[in-house]
Coordinates of C-alpha atoms in Angstrom, one line a residue:
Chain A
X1 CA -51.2 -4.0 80.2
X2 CA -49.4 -3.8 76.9
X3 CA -50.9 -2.9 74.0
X4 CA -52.1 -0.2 76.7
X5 CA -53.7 2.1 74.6
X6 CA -56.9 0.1 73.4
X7 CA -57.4 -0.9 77.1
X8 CA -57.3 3.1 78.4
X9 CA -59.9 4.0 75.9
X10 CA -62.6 3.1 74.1
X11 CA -62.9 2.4 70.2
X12 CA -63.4 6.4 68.9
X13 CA -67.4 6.7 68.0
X14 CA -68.1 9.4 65.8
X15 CA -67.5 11.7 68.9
X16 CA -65.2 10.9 70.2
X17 CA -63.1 11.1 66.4
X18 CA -64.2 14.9 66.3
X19 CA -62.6 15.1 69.5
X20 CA -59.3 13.5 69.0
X21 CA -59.2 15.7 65.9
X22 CA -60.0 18.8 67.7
X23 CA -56.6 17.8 70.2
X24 CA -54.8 17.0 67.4
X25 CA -55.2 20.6 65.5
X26 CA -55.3 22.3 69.4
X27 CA -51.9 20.6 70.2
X28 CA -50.1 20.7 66.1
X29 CA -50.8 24.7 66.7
X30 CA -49.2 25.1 70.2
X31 CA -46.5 22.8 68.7
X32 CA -46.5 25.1 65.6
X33 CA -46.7 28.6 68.1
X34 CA -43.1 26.8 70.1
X35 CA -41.9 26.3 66.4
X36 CA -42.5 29.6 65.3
X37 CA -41.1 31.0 68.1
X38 CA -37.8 29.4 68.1
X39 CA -37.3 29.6 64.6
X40 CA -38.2 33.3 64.8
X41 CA -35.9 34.1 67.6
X42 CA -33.3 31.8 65.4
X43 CA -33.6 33.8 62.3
X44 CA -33.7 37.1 64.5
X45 CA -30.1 36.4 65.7
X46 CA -28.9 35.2 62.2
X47 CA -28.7 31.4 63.2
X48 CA -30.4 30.4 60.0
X49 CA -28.8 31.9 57.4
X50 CA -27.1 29.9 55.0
X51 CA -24.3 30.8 56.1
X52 CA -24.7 29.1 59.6
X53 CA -25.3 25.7 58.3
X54 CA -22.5 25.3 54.9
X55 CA -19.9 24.7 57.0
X56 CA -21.2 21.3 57.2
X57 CA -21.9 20.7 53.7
X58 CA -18.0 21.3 54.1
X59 CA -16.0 17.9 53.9
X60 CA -12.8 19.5 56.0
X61 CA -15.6 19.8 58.7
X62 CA -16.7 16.8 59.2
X63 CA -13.2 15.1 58.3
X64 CA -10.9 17.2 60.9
X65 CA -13.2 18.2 63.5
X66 CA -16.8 16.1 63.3
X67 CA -15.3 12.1 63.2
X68 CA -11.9 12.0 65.2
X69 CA -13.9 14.1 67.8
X70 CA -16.5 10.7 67.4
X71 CA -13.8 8.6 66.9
X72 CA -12.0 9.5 70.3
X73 CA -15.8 9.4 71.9
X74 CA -16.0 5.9 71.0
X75 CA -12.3 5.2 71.7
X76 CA -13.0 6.3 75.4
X77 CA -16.4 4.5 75.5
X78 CA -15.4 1.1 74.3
X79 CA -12.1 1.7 76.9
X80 CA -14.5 2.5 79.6
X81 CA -16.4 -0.7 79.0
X82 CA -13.3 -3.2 77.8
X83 CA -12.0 -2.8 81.4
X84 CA -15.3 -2.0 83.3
X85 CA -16.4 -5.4 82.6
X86 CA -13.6 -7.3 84.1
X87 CA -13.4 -5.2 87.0
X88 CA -17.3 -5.5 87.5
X89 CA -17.6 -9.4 87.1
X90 CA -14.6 -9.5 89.9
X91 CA -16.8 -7.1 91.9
X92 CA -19.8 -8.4 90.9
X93 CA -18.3 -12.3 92.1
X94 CA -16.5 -10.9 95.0
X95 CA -19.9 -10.0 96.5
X96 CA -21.2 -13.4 96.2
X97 CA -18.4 -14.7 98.1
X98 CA -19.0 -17.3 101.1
X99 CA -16.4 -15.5 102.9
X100 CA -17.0 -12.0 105.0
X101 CA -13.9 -10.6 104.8
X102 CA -14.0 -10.5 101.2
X103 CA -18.1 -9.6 100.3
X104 CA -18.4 -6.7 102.8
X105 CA -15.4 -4.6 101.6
X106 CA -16.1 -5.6 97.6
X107 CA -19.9 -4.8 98.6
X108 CA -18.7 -1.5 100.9
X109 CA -16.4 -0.2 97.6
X110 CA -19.3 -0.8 95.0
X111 CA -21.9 0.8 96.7
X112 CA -19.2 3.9 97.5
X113 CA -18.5 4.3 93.7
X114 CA -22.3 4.3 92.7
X115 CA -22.8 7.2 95.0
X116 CA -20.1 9.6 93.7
X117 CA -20.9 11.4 90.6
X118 CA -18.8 10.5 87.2
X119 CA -18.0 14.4 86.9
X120 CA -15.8 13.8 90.5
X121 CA -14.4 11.0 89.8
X122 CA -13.2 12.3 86.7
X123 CA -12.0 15.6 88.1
X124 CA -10.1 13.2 90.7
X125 CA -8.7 10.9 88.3
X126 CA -7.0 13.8 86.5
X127 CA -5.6 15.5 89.6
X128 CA -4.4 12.2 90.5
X129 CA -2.2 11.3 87.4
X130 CA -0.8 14.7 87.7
X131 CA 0.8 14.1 91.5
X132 CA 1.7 10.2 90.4
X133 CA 2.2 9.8 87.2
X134 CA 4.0 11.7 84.3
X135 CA 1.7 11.1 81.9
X136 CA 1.7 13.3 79.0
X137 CA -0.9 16.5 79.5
X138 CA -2.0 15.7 76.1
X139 CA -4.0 12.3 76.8
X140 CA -4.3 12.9 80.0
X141 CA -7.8 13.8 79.6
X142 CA -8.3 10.9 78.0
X143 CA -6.6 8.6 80.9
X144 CA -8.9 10.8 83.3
X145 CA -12.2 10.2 81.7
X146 CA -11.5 6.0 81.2
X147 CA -10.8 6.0 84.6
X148 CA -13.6 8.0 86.3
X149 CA -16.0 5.7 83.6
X150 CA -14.3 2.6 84.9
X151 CA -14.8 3.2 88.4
X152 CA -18.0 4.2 87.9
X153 CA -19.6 1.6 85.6
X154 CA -17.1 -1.0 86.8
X155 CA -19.2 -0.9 90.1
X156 CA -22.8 -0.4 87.9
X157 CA -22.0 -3.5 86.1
X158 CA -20.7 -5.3 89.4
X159 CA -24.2 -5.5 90.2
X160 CA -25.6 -6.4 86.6
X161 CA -23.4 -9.2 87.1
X162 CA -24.4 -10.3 90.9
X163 CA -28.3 -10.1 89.7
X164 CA -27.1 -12.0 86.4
X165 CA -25.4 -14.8 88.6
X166 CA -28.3 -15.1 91.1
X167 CA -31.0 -15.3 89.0
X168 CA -29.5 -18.5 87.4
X169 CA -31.5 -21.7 88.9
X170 CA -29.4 -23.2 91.7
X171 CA -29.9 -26.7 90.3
X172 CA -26.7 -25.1 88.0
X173 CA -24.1 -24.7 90.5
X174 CA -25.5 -27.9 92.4
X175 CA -25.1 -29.8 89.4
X176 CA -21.4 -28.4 89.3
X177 CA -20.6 -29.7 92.4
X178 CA -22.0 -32.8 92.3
X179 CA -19.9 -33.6 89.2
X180 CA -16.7 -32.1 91.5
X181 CA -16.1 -29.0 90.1
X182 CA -14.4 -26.6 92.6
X183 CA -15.7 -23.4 93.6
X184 CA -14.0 -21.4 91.2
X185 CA -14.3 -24.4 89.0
X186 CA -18.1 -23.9 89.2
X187 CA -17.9 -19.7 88.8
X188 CA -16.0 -19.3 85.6
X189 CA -17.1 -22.5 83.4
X190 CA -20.6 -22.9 84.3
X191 CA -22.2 -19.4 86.6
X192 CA -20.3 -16.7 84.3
X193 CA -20.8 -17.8 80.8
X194 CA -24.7 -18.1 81.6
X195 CA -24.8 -14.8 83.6
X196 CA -23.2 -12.7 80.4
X197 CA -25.9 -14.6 78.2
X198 CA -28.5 -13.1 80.2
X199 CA -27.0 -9.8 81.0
X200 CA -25.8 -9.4 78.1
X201 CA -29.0 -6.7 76.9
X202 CA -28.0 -4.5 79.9
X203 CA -24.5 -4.7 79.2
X204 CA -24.9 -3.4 76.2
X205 CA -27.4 -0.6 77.3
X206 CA -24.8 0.3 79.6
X207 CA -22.2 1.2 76.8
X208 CA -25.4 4.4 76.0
X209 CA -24.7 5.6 79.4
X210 CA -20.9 5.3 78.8
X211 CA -21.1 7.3 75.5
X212 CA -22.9 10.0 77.1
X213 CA -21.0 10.1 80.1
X214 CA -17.6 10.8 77.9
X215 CA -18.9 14.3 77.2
X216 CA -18.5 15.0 81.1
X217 CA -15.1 15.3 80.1
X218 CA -15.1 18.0 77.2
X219 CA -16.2 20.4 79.6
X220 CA -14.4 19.8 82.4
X221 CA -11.4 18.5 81.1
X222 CA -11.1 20.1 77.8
X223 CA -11.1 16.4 76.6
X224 CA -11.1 16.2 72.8
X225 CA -14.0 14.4 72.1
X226 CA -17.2 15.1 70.0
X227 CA -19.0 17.5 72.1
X228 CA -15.6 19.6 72.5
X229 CA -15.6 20.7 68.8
X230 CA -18.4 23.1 69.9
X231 CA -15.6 25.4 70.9
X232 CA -13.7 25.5 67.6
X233 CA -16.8 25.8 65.4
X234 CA -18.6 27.9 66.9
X235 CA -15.2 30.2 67.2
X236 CA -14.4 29.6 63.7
X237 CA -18.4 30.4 62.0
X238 CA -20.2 32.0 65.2
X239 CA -23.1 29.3 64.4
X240 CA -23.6 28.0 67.8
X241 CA -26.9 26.5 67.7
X242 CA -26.1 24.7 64.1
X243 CA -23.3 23.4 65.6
X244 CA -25.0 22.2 68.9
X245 CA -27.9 20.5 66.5
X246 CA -25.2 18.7 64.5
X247 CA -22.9 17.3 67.0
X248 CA -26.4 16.5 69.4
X249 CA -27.7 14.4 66.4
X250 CA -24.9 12.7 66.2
X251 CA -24.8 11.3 69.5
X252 CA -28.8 10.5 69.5
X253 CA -27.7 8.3 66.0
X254 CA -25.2 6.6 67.7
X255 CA -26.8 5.8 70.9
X256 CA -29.8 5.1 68.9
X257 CA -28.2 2.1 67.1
X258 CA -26.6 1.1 70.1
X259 CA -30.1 0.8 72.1
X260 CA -31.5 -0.6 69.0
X261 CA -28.8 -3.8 69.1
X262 CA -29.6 -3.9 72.7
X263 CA -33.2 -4.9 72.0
X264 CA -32.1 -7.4 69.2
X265 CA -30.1 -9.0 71.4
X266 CA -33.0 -9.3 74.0
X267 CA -35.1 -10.4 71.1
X268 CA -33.0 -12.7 69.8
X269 CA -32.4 -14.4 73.5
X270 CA -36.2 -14.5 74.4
X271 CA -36.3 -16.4 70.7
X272 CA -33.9 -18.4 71.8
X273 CA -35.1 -19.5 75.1
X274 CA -32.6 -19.2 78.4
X275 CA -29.5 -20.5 77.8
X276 CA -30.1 -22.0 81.3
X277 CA -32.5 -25.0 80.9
X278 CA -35.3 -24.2 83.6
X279 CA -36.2 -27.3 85.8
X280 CA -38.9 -28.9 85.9
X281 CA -41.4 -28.7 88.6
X282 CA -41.4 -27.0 92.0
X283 CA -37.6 -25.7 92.0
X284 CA -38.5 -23.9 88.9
X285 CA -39.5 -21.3 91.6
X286 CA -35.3 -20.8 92.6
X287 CA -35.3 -18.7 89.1
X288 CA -35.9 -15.1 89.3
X289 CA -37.3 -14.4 86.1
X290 CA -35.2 -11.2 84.3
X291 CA -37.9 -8.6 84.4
X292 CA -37.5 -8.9 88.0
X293 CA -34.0 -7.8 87.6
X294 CA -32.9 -4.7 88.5
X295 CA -31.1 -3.9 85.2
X296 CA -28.8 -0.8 85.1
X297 CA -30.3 2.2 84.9
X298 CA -29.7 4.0 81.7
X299 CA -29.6 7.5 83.4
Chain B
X1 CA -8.2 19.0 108.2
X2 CA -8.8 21.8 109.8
X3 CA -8.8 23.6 106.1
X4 CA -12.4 22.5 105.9
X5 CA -13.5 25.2 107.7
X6 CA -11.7 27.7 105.2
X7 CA -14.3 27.1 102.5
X8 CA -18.3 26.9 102.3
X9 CA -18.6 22.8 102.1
X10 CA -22.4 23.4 103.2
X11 CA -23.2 26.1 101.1
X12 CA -22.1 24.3 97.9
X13 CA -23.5 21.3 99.0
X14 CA -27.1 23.4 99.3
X15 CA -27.0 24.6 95.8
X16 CA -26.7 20.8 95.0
X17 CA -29.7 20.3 96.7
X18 CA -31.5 23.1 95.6
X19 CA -30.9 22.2 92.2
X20 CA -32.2 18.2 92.6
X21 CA -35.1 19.8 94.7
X22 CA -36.4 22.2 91.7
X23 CA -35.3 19.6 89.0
X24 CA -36.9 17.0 90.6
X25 CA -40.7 18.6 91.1
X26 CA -40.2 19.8 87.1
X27 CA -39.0 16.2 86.1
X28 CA -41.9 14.1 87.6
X29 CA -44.6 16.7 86.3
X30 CA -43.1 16.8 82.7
X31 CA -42.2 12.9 83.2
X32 CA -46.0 12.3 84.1
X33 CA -47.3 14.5 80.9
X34 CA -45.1 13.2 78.8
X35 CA -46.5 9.3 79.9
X36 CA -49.9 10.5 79.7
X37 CA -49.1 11.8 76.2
X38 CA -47.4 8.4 75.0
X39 CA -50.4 6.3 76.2
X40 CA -53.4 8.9 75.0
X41 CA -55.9 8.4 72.0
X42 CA -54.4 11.8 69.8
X43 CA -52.0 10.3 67.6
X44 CA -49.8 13.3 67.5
X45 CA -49.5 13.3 71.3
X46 CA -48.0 9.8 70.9
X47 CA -45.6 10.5 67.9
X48 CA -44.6 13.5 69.6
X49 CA -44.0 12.4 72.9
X50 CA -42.1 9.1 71.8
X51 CA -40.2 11.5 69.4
X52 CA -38.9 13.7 72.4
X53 CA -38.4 11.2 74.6
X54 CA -36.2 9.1 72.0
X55 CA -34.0 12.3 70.9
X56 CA -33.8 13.9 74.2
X57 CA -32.8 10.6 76.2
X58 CA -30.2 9.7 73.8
X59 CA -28.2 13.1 74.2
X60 CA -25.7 13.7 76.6
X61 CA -26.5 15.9 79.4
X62 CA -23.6 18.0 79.0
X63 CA -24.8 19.1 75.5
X64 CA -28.1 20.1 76.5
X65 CA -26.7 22.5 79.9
X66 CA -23.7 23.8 77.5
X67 CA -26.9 24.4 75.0
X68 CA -29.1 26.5 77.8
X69 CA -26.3 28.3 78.3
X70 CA -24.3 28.8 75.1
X71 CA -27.7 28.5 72.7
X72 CA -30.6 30.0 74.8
X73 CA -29.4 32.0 76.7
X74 CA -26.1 33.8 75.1
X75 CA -27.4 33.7 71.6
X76 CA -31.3 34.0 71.9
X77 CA -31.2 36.0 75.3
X78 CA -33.3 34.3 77.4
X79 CA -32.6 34.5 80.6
X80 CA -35.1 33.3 82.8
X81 CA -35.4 35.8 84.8
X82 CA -35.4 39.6 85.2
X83 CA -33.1 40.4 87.9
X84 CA -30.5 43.1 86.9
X85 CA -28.2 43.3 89.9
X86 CA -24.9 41.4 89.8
X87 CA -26.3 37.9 91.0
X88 CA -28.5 37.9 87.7
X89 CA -25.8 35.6 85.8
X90 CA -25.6 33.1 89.3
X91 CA -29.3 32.9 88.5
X92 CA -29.6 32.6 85.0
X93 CA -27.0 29.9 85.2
X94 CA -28.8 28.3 88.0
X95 CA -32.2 28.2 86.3
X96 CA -31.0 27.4 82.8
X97 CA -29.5 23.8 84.1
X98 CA -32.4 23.1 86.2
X99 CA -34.8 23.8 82.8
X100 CA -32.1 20.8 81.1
X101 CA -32.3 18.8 84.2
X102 CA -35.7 18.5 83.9
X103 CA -35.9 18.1 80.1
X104 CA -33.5 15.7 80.0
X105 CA -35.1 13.7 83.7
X106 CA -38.7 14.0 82.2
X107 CA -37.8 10.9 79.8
X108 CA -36.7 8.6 82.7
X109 CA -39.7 9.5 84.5
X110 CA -41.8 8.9 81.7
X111 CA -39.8 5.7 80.6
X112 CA -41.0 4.4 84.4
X113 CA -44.4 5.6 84.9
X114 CA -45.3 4.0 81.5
X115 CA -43.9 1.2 83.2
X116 CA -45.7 1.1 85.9
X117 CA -48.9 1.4 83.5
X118 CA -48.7 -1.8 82.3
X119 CA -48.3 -3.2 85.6
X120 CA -51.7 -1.9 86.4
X121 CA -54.1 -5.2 85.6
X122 CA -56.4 -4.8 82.7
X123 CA -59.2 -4.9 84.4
X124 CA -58.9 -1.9 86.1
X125 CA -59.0 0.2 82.9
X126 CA -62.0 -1.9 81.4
X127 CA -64.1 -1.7 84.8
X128 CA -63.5 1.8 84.5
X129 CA -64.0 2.6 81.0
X130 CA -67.9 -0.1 82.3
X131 CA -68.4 3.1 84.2
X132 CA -68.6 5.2 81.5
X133 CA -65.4 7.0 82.4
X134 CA -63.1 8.8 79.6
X135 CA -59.6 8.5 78.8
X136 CA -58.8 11.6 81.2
X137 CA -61.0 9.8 83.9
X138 CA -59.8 6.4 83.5
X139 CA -55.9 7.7 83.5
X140 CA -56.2 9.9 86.5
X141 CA -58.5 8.7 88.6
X142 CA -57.9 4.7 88.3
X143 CA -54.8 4.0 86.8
X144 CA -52.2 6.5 87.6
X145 CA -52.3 5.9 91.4
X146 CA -52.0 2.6 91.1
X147 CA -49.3 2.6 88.9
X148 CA -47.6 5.7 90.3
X149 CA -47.1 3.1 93.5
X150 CA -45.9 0.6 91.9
X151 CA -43.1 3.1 90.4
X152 CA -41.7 4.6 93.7
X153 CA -38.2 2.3 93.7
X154 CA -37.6 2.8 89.8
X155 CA -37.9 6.6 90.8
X156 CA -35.7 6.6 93.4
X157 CA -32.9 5.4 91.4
X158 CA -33.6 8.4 89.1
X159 CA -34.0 11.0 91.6
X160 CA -30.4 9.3 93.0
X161 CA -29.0 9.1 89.0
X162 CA -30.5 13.3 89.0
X163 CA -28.5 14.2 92.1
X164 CA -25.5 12.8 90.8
X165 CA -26.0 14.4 87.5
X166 CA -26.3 17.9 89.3
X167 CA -22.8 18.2 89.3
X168 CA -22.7 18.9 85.4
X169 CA -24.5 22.3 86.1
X170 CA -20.9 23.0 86.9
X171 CA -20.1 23.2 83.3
X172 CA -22.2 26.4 83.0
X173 CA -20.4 27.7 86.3
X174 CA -23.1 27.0 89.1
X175 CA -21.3 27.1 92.1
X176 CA -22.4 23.8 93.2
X177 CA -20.3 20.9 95.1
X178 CA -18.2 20.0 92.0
X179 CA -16.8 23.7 91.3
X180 CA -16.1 24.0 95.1
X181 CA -14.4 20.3 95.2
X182 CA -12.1 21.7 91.9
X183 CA -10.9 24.7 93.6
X184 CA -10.1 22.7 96.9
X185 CA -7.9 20.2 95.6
X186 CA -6.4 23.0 93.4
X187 CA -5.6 24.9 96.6
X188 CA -4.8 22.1 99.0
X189 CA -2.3 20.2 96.6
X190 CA -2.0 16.8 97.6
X191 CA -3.9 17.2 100.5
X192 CA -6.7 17.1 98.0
X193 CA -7.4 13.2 98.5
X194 CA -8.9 14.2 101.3
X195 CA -11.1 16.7 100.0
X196 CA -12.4 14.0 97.2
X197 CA -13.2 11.4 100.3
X198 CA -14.7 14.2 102.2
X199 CA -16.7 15.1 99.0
X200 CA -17.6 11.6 98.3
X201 CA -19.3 11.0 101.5
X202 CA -21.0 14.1 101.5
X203 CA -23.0 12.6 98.2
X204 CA -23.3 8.9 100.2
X205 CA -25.0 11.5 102.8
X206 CA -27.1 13.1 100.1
X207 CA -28.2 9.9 98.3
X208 CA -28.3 6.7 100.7
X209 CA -31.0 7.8 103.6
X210 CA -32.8 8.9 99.8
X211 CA -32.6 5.1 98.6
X212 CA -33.6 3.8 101.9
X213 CA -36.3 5.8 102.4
X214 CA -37.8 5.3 99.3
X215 CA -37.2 2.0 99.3
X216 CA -39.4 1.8 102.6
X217 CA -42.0 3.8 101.2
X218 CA -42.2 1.7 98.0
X219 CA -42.5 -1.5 100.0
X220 CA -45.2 0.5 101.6
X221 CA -47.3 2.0 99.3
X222 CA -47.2 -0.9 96.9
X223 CA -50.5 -2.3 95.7
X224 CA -51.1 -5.9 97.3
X225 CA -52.4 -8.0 94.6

């Protein structure tokens, strides 16, 4: 049903335009009442006063506490994802393996991971480079948070990759072997490349949940990253919900762009056609087609 | 491992419940309003609602429970309740993150029930507009159940993303199974990598009869067409 909203309702008559102009004004005045009433409780504890909101008309702001606390954001994110996507295609290929003894445990450790929360796994990753490692305390966070991401969206994408690989017509790998190509042969040249063509929107979708994720950290870890420089602004000016609107804005920018190169991508693939020729004629059926997918969930 | 017994495993793992339980109810009522909203005929409801839901699902969700605490409650001094013994904070703490759990989930479950709108066939919202029906009738009666069915497996996986997110309530100090976990391996020293396994399985407990069970029930209550 897209285009939904001319199938749920009619054309307005006259009437009916009175009415949807009667909720509009209803609804922009409880909207307007919420408004009021924040920005009156705002200006009742000083939060909009000019005061509040210069320090980010402030250059030294945004260049010593604003961007590297982005910068390391992004450092983690693009960490997390560089070395959760090797470890989720071994994952993801490791559970489409012929052999047992190598798809139940690869299938048992994926599933494990998915359950446990980032926040743990973070928590755990820190405790356990402080018994094993003598990593220095001041990345540490940073080592803590890439691994708890890793483990975590290694095994997310370990499925985005086992959906991308079986929804590829089988004709491909048959083709494979009939031209001799080995097993493995078969998986990296001609399964992979295809998979991460299609996959490819999700991955990048993925890399929202990662950016959001990092701020786990800040809180728990006293990692440096954008969200942390809360604590120092709000210490420095007493402008905590300025600050909060700010650094939040940031993030919905950034993730914004990132969704919005997600759909490009997807757009510019659909234009494109799959990079898998379909067959022709009943086997065309062996092809799940990608909305059936269960793509990562952006949570 | 007999130094399980030393600490309140259950207890913290309740207030995890507890907290999915509330969040979850407030989530899928604000998710559904907020759908309704995105597909109605008032223009404004639209521009709002797809306004919210971009903003709001593009923040992390640490920033808006360390905003319920820091901005609503310690600067604007709502509370959420008007309890004045001791245990007020434990409560303030515990409502404020289950009012950003169910801001932040609300989008999700919007995100699928629109879905699951445009699953519903076409001509189930033209026979029913034939009828003379309104927009109110035609979403409520006709096309929500249908496409609430159709939606039970994408919200399973956010009802099993929300329990997992519970633990960041921990960042506002609700003693739920992440602040007990902390203070266990921070007692138990290396001892601790039993107290992550033990917490691990506890959430495999919490989430996998959740995903199996919903997954029967959507098989169920799906719409045969």
């Amino acid at each position: 049903m897209s285009g939904a909203p001319s199938v749920l309702y009619d054309a307005p008559g006259p009437k009916a335009k009175v009415r949807n102009t009667v909720y509009s004004v209803v609804f922009l005045a409880a909207l307007a009442l919420v408004a009021w009433y924040v920005f009156a409780a705002l200006s009742d504890k000083g939060q909009l006063t000019a005061k509040m909101w210069t320090p980010f008309t402030d250059g030294s702001t945004w260049t010593e506490y604003l961007i590297p606390g982005l910068g390391t954001t992004l450092l983690a994110a693009v960490l997390a994802i560089v070395i959760a996507l090797p470890v989720g295609a071994v994952f993801g290929i490791a559970r489409l393996s012929e052999h047992r003894w190598i798809r139940v445990p690869a299938g048992a450790l994926v599933e494990l991971f998915r359950a446990i929360p980032v926040l743990m796994l973070m928590l755990f990753s820190n405790f356990f480079y402080v018994w094993y490692t003598d990593i220095d305390s001041d990345i540490r966070p940073l080592f803590a948070v890439v691994t708890g991401l890793v483990l975590y969206n290694g095994s997310v994408l370990a499925e985005v990759f086992r959906a991308g690989i079986a929804s590829l017509p089988k004709g491909q790998s048959e083709a494979a072997y009939a031209l001799g190509l080995r097993k493995t042969q078969t998986m990296l040249t001609i399964l992979l490349p295809q998979a991460v063509t299609v996959m490819l929107p999700a991955i990048v979708s993925q890399l929202v949940v990662i950016v959001k994720d990092t701020a786990i950290g800040s809180t728990i870890l006293s990692f440096a990253d954008l969200l942390s420089n809360y604590r120092i602004l709000s210490a420095n000016y007493g402008n905590t919900i300025p600050t909060l609107i700010v650094i939040g804005l940031i993030y919905v920018v950034v993730n914004w762009v990132v969704t919005k190169l997600a759909a490009l991508l997807e757009q510019r693939m659909s234009r494109r056609g799959r990079s898998a020729a379909r067959p022709v004629g009943p086997a065309s059926t062996t092809a799940v087609p990608m909305a059936d997918l269960p793509v990562a969930d952006p949570l | 491992m007999d130094f399980l017994s030393n600490y309140d495993l259950l207890g913290a793992f309740w207030v995890t419940v507890q907290l999915t339980f509330w969040s979850a109810i407030g989530a899928l009522i604000w998710g559904i309003v907020l759908a309704g909203m995105r597909v109605s005929p008032v223009w404004l409801m639209r521009a709002f609602a797809t306004a919210y839901v971009t903003v709001v699902r593009n923040t992390p969700l640490t920033l808006l429970v360390v905003a319920a605490s820091l901005g609503l409650y310690q600067t604007l001094g709502v509370s959420l309740t008007t309890d004045t013994t001791t245990s007020a904070i434990d409560i303030t703490n515990f409502r404020l993150s289950v009012l950003a759990f169910i801001l932040y989930t609300g989008t999700f479950v919007s995100e699928a029930v629109r879905s699951g709108i445009n699953t519903v066939p076409v001509g189930q919202a033209e026979a029913s507009r034939a009828l003379g029906l309104g927009f109110m009738q035609t979403l409520t009666i006709v096309v929500l159940p249908q496409a609430l069915r159709s939606v039970v497996a994408p919200l399973a996986s956010v009802l099993i993303a929300l329990t997992k997110n519970t633990t960041i309530a921990s960042a506002i100090g609700v003693a739920e199974a992440a602040v007990l976990m902390k203070t266990m391996i921070e007692n138990e020293g290396q001892a601790g990598s039993l107290v992550f396994l033990v917490f691990a399985l506890g959430f495999v407990v919490l989430t996998l009869p959740v995903g199996l069970l919903l997954g029967w029930l959507s098989q169920k209550v799906a719409v045969k067409r």
